[in-house]
Short mmCIF file of C-alpha atoms and ligand atoms in Angstrom, two decimals:
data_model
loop_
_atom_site.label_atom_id
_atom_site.label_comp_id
_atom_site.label_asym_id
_atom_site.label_seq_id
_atom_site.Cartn_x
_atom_site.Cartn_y
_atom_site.Cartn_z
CA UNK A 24 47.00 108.92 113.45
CA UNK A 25 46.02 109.49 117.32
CA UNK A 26 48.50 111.17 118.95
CA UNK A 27 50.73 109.31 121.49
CA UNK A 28 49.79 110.68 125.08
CA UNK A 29 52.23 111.68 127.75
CA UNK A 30 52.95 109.04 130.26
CA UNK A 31 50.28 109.67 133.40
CA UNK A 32 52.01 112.04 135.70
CA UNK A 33 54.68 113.33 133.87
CA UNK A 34 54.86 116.83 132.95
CA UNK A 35 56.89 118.43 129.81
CA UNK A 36 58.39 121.40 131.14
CA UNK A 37 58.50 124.09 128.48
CA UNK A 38 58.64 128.12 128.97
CA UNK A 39 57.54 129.20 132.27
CA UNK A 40 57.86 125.82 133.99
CA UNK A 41 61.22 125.50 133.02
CA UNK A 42 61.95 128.84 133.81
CA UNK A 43 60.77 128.49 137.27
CA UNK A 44 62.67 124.80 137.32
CA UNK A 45 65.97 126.53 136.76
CA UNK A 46 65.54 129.33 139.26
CA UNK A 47 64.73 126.94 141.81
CA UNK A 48 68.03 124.64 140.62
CA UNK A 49 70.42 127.61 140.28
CA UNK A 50 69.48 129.35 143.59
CA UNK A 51 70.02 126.06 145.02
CA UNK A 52 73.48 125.72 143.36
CA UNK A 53 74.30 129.29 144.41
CA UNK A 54 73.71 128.57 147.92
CA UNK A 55 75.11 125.10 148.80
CA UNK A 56 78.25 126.34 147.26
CA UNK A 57 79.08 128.89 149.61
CA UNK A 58 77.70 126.40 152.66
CA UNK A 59 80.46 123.90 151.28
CA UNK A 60 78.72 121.59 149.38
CA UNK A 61 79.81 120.02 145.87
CA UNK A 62 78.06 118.73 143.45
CA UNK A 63 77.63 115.31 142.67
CA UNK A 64 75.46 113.11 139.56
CA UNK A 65 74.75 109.53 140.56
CA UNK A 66 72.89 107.04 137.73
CA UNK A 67 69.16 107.21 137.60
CA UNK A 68 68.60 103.68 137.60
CA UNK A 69 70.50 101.26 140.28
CA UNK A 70 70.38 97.37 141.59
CA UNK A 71 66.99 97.36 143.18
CA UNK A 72 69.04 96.28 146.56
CA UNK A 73 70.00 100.16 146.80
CA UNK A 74 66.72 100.96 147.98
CA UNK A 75 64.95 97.97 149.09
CA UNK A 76 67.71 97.23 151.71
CA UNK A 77 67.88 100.94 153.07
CA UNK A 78 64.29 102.20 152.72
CA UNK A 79 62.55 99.39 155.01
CA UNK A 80 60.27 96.94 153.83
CA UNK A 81 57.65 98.51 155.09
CA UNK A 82 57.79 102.00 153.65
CA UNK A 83 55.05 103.50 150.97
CA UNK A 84 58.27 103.99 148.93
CA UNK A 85 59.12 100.23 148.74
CA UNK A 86 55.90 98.53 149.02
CA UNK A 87 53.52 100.46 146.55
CA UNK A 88 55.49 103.26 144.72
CA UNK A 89 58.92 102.02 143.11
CA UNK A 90 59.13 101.81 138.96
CA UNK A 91 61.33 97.93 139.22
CA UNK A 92 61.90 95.85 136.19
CA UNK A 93 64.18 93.91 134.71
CA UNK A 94 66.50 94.63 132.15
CA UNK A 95 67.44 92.10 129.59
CA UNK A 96 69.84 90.36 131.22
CA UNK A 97 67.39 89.91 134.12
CA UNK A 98 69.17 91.85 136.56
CA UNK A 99 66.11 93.85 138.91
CA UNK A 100 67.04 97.50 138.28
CA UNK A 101 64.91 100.56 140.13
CA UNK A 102 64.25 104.04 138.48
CA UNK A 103 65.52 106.24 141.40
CA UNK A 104 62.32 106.97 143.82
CA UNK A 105 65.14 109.32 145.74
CA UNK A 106 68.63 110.27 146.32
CA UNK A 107 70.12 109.87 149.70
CA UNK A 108 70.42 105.73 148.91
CA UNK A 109 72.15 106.01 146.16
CA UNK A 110 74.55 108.75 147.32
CA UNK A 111 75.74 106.16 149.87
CA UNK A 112 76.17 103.26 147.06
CA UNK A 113 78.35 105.80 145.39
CA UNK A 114 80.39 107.09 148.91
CA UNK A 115 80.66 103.12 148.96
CA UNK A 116 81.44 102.41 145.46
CA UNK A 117 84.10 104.80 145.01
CA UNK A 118 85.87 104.05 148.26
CA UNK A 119 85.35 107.69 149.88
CA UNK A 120 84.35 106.43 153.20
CA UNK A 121 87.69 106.99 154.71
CA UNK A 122 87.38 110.82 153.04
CA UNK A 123 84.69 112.19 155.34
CA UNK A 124 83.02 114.69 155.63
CA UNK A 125 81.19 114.77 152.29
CA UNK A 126 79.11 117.73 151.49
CA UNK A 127 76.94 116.68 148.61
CA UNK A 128 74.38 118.81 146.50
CA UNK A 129 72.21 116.88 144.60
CA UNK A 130 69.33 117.32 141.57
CA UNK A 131 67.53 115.59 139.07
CA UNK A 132 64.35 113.33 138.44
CA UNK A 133 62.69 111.03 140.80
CA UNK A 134 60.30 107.96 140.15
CA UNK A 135 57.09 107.19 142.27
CA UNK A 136 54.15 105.45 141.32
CA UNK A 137 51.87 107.35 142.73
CA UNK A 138 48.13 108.66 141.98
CA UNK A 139 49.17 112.03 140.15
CA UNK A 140 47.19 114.99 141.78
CA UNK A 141 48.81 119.08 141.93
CA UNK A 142 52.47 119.11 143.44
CA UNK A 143 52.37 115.08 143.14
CA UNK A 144 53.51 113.26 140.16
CA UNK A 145 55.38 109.73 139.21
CA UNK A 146 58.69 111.63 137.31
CA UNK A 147 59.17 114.70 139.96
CA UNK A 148 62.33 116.53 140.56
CA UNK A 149 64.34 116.93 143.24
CA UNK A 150 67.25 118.84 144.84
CA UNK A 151 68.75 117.34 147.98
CA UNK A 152 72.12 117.99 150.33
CA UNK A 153 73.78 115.59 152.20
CA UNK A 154 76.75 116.30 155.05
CA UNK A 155 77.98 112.93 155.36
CA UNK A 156 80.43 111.47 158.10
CA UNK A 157 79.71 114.51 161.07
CA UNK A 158 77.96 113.66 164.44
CA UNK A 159 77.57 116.94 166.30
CA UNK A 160 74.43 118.39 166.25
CA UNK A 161 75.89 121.53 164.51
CA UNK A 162 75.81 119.75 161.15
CA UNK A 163 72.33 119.32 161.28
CA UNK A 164 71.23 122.66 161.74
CA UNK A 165 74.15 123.62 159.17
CA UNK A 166 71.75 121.46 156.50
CA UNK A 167 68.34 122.96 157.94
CA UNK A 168 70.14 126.48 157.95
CA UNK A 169 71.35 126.01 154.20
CA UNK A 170 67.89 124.58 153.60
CA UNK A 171 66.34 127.88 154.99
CA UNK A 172 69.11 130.13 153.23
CA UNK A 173 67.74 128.30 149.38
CA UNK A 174 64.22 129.10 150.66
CA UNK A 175 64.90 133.17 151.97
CA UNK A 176 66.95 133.36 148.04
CA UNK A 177 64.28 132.33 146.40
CA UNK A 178 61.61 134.58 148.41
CA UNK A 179 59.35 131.92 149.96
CA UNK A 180 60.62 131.18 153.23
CA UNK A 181 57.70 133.88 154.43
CA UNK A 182 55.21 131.10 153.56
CA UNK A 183 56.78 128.43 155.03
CA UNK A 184 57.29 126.89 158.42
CA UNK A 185 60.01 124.51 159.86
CA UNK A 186 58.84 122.17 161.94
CA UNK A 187 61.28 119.59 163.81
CA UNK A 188 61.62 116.38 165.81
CA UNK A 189 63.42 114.00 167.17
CA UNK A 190 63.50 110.09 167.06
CA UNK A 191 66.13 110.22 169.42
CA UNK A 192 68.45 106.50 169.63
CA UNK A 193 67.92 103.51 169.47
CA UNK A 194 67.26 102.95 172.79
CA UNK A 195 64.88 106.31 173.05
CA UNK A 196 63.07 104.91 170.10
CA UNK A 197 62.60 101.57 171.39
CA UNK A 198 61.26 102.74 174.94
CA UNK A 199 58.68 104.73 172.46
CA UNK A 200 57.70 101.90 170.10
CA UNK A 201 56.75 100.01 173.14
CA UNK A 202 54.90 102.86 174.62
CA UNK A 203 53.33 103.65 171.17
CA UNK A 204 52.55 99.93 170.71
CA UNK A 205 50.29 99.89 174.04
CA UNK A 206 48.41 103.00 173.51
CA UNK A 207 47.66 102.56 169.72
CA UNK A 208 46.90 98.84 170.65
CA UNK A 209 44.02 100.16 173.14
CA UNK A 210 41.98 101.80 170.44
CA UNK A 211 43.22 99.07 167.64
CA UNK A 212 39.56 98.96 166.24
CA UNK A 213 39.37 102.77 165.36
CA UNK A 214 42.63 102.75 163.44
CA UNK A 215 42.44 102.86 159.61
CA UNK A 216 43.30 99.20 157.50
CA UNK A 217 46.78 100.43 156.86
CA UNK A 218 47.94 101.76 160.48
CA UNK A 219 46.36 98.78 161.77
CA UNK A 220 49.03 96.81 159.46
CA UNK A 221 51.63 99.20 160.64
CA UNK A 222 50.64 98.28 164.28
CA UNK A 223 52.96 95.19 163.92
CA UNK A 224 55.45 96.17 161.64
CA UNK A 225 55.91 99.83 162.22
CA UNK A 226 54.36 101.65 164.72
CA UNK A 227 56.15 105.21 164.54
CA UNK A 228 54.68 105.21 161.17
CA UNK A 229 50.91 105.77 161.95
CA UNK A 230 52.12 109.27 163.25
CA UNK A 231 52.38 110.03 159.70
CA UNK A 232 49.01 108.82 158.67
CA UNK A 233 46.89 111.10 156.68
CA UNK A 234 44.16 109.08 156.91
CA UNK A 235 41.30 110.86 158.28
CA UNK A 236 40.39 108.07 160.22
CA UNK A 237 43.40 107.92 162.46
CA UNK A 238 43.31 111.67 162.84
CA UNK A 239 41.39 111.80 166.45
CA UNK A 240 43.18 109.00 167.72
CA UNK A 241 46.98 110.45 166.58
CA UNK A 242 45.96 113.87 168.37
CA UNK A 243 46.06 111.88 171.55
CA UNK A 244 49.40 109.78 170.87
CA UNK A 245 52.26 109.73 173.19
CA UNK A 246 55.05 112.44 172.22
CA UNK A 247 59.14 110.91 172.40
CA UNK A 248 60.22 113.22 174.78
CA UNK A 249 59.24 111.28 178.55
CA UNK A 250 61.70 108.19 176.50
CA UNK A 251 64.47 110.07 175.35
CA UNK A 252 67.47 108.84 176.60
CA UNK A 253 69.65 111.73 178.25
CA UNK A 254 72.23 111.23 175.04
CA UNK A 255 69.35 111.97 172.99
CA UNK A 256 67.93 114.79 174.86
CA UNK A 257 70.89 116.21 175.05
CA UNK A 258 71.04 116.74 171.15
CA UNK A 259 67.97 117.52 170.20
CA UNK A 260 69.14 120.35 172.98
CA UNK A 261 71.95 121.09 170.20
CA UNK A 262 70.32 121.17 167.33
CA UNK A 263 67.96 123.56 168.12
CA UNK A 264 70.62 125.73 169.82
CA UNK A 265 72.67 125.42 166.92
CA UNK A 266 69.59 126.20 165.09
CA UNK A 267 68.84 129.72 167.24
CA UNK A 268 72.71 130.54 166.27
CA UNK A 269 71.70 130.24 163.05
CA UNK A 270 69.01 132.02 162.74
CA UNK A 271 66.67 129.57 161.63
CA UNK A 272 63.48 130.29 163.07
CA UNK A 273 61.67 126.21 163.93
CA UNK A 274 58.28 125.24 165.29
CA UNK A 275 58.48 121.95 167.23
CA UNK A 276 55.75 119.15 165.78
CA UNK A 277 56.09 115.72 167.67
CA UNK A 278 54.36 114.11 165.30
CA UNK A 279 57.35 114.54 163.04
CA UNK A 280 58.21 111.00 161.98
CA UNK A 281 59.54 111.24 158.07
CA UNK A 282 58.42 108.20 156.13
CA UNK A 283 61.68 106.19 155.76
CA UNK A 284 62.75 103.60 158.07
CA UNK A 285 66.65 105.19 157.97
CA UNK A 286 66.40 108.15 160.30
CA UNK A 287 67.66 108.56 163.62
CA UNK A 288 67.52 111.70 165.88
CA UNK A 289 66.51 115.09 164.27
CA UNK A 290 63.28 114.67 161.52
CA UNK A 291 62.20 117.87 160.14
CA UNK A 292 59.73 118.85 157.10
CA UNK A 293 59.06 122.78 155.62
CA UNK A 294 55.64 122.79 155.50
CA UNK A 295 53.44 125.66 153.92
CA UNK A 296 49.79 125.75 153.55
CA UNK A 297 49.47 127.61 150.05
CA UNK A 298 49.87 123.95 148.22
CA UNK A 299 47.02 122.23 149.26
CA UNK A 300 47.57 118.57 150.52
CA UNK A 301 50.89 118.75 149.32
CA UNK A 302 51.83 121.21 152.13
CA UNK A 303 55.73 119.63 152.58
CA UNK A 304 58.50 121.25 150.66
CA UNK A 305 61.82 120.42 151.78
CA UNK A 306 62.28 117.02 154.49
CA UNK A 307 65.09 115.59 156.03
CA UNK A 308 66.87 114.62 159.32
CA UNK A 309 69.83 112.07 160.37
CA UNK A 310 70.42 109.24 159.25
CA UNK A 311 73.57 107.82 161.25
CA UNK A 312 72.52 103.51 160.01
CA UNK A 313 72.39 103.96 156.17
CA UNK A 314 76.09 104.14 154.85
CA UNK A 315 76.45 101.10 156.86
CA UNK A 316 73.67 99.32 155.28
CA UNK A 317 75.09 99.72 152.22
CA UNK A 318 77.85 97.77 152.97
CA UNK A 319 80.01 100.90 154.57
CA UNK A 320 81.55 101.52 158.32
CA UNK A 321 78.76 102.90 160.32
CA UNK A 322 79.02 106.65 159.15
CA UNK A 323 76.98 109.40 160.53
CA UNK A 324 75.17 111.26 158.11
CA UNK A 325 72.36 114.19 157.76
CA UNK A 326 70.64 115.80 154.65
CA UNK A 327 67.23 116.46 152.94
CA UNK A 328 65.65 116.78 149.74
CA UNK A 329 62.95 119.49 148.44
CA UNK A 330 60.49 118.93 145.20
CA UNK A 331 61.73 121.37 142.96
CA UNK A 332 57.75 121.21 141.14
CA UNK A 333 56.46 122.50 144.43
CA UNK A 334 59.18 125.00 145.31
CA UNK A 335 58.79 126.81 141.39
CA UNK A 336 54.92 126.32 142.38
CA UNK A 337 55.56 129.08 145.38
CA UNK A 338 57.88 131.24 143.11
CA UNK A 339 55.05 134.29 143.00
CA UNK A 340 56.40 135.55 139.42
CA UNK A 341 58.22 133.29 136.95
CA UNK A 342 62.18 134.43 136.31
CA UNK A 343 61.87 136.74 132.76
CA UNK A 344 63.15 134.73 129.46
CA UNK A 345 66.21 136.38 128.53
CA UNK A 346 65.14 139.21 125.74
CA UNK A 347 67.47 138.72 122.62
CA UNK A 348 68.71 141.41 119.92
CA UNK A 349 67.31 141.11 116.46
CA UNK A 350 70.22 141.94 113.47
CA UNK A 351 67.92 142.54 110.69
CA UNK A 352 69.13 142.81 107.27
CA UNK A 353 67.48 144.78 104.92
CA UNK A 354 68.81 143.09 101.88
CA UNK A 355 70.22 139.12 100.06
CA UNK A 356 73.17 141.57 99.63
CA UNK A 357 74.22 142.35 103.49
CA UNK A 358 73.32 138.51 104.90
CA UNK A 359 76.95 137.77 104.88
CA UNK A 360 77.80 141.26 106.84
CA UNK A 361 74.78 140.25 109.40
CA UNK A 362 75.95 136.97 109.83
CA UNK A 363 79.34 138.67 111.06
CA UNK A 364 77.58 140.84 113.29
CA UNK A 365 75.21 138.14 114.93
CA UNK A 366 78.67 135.95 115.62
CA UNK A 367 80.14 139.21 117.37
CA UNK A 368 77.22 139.63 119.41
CA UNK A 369 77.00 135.78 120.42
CA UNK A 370 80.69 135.95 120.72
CA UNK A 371 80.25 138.59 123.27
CA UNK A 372 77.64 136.68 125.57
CA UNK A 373 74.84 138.77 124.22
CA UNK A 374 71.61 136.55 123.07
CA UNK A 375 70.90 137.08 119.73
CA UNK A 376 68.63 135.78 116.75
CA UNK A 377 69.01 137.00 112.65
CA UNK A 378 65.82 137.45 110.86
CA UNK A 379 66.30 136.75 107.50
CA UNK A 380 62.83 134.88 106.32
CA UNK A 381 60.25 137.95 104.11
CA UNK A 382 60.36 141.70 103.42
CA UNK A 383 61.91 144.16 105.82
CA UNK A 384 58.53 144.99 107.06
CA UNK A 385 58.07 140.86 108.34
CA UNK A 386 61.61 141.04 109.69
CA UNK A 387 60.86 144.13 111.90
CA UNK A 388 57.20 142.58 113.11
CA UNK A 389 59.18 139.36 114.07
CA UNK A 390 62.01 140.94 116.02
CA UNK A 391 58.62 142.45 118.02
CA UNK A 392 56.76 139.36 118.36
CA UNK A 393 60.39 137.51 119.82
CA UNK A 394 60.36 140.31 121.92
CA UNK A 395 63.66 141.71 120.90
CA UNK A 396 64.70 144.37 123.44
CA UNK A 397 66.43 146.04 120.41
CA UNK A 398 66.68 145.78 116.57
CA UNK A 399 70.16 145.83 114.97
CA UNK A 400 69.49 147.06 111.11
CA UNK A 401 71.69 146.75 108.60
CA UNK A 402 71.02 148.15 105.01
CA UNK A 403 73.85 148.47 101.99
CA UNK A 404 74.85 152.53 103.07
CA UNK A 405 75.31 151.20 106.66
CA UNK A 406 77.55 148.25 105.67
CA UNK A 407 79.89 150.57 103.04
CA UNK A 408 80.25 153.33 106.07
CA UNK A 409 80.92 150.38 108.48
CA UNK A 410 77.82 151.19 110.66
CA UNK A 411 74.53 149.78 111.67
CA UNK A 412 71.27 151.47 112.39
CA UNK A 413 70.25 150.39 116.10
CA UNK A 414 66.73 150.34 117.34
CA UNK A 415 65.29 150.52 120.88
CA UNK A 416 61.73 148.68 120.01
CA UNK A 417 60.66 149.91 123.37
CA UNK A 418 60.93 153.94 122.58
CA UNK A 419 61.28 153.76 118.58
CA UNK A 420 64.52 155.46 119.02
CA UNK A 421 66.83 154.67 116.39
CA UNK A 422 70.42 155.77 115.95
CA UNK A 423 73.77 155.07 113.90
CA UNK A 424 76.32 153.27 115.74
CA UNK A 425 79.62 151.92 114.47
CA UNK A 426 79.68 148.34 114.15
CA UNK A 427 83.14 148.41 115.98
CA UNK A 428 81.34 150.26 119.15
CA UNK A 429 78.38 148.24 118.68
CA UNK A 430 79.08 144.92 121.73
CA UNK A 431 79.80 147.99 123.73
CA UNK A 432 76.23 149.53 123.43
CA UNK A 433 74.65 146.27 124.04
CA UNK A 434 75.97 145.34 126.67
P1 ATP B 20 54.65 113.28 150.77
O1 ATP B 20 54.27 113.15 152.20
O2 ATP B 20 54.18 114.56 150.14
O3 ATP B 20 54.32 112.05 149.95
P2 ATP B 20 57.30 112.25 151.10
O4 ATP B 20 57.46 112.12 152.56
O5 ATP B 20 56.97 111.05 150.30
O6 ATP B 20 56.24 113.41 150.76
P3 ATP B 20 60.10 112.73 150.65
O7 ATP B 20 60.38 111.33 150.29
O8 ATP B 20 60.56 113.24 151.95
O9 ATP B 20 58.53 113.01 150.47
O10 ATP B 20 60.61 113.69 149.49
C1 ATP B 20 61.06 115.02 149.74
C2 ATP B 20 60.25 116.03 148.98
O11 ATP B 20 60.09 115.66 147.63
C3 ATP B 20 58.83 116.20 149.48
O12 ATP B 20 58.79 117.05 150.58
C4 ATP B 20 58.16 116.83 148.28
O13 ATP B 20 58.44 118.23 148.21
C5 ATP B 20 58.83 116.14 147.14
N1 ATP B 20 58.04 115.03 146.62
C6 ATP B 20 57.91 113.78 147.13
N2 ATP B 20 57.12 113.02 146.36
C7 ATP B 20 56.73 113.81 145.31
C8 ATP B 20 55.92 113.60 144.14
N3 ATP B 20 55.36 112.43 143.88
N4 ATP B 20 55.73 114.65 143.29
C9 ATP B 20 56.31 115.85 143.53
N5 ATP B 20 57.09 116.10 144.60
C10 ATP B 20 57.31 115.10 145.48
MG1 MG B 21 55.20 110.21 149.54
#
């Protein structure tokens, strides 16, 4: 029979990969703790609503890259393309609107129909914080600072760059639509298809074109700054003040846009240039309109997510597998007196595997190949004097050591 294939762009992650997964998740962990934030698993699948209604109707996300069906009672689920939307169905759902802030840490799969290339796949993996229900500009550089602080613990920040913006209010960001509107509008025939679709619907957009086409044209663009209101100016002052105290060294990039309709004032992106095309890391900002879209009071809110994929991609040496401790019997007649002895030593928090398939011989080769950092041997003499012989299979050295002292020496 032809074996069944792995869905396109999904990746089993076994050994290394998952090795460098779980660094990237733990570090994370580590670090959001002490910054405040806890924990929190939403479903993987929600009412399609969730992100249609908060993600704008005219984002890649919505229009080209969500996994929607519907289930068998016909209800239109999605498979979660990201996490900030349904974070705010759950602040919503379980009435925690009125218990603000929330500092949220975040990780798990993601869904996007994409076309699967390095550092870009359609099940990807994500961690993401969110400070919900905090306006001053301190809490966003507290999320870019924690952001940094993952990066720094897991020894890639060196390679990366932040890079930050602001979309200022509503008002700011109206004044720049307009102005966007008539400058893009002057050289409409040298846009690309798509940005000339995003002309009507959403101009701030074609700043985050990639197509090559655009590229001249976008070097040219009006920045936000000349239309920032002086509320707006005034924190994107803050934040990068607040980013200075910090510590948090930032590059600024007006062409900073972020590809979700949601955001508001500060936009930022990690970017690095050791992943190819798929340069961005870590991306966030503020997004003050999306509890309230979900049916919430309008709640201020800042976060951002990283791909975990591309983050273990930096990692310049996978974390070690943990090396176990082989008990080896040497005989049917000690098995029982090994088994004891493995317990004890799992008991204790030390890994530890029993070889018990061939001659003594096979038993010591395996306990090599497993990569056993040491060998615990057991033969009938040992067991009546209450001893084992232990093995270092680095050096060869092998000594007697009484099973009663024995968690002691291994640990
Ligand atoms: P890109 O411009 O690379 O498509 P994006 O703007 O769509 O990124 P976000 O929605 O901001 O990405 O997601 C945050 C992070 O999640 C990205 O910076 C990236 O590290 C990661 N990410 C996004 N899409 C994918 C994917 N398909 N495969 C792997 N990682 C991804
Ligand atoms: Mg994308």
């Amino acid at each position: 029979m032809t074996p069944i294939q792995p869905i396109r762009g999904t990746r089993d992650l076994i050994g290394e990969d998952i090795r460098r997964h779980r660094q990237v998740i733990e570090t994370a962990r580590r670090i959001t703790e002490t910054y405040g934030f806890e924990e929190w698993v939403t479903p993987i699948f929600e009412d399609t609503r969730v992100f249609s209604r908060t993600l704008g109707d005219t984002s890649d996300v919505v229009t080209k890259e969500m996994y929607t069906f519907a289930d068998r009672s016909g209800e239109s689920l999605t498979l979660r393309p990201e996490a900030t939307a349904g974070i705010c169905r759950a602040l919503v759902s379980n009435g925690l609107t009125q218990s603000l802030p929330q500092k949220i840490f975040f990780s798990g799969p993601m869904f996007r129909y994409e076309r699967p290339q390095k550092g870009r796949y359609r099940q990807f993996h994500q961690i993401d914080i969110e400070l919900i229900g905090r306006s001053h500009p301190l809490a966003d550089a507290e999320v870019i600072a924690c952001g940094f602080a993952i990066l720094e613990a897991l020894g890639v920040a060196g390679e990366i760059v932040l890079e930050i913006n602001t979309l200022g209010d509503t008002e700011s960001r109206n004044a720049y639509r307009a102005a966007l509107v008539s400058y893009f509008a002057a050289h409409r025939d040298a846009l690309s298809v798509e940005s000339r679709a995003r002309l009507e619907r959403n101009p701030l957009r074609i700043l985050d074109s990639k197509e090559p086409a655009d590229q001249e044209i976008l070097a040219e663009a009006p920045a936000i700054g000349p239309h920032l209101t002086a509320n707006a100016a005034a924190f994107y002052e803050g934040v990068k003040e607040g980013l200075t105290r910090f510590g948090v060294p930032f590059r600024e990039n007006p062409r900073i846009v972020r590809g979700l309709d949601y955001y508001s004032h500060t936009a930022f992106e990690f970017v690095t240039t050791h992943l190819g095309a798929q340069g961005t890391v870590m991306a966030g900002g503020r997004y003050d309109g999306l509890v309230a879209e979900m049916g919430g009071p309008p709640t201020p809110a800042v976060g951002w997510a990283a791909g975990i994929e591309r983050l273990a991609m930096l990692l310049t040496e996978a974390p070690p597998a943990l090396r176990p401790v082989a008990v080896v019997p040497v005989s049917a007649a000690v098995e029982a007196a090994s088994v004891d002895i493995l317990r004890r030593l799992r008991a204790a928090g030390i890994r530890a595997e029993m070889e018990y398939q061939g001659n003594l011989r096979r038993r010591m080769e395996r306990a090599n190949r497993i990569g056993a950092r040491a060998a615990v041997i057991l033969g009938e003499d040992d067991m009546a004097r209450g001893a084992v012989q232990l093995k270092d299979l680095a050096s060869g050295a092998q000594e007697e050591v009484p099973v009663m002292e024995l968690v002691g020496r291994l640990l």
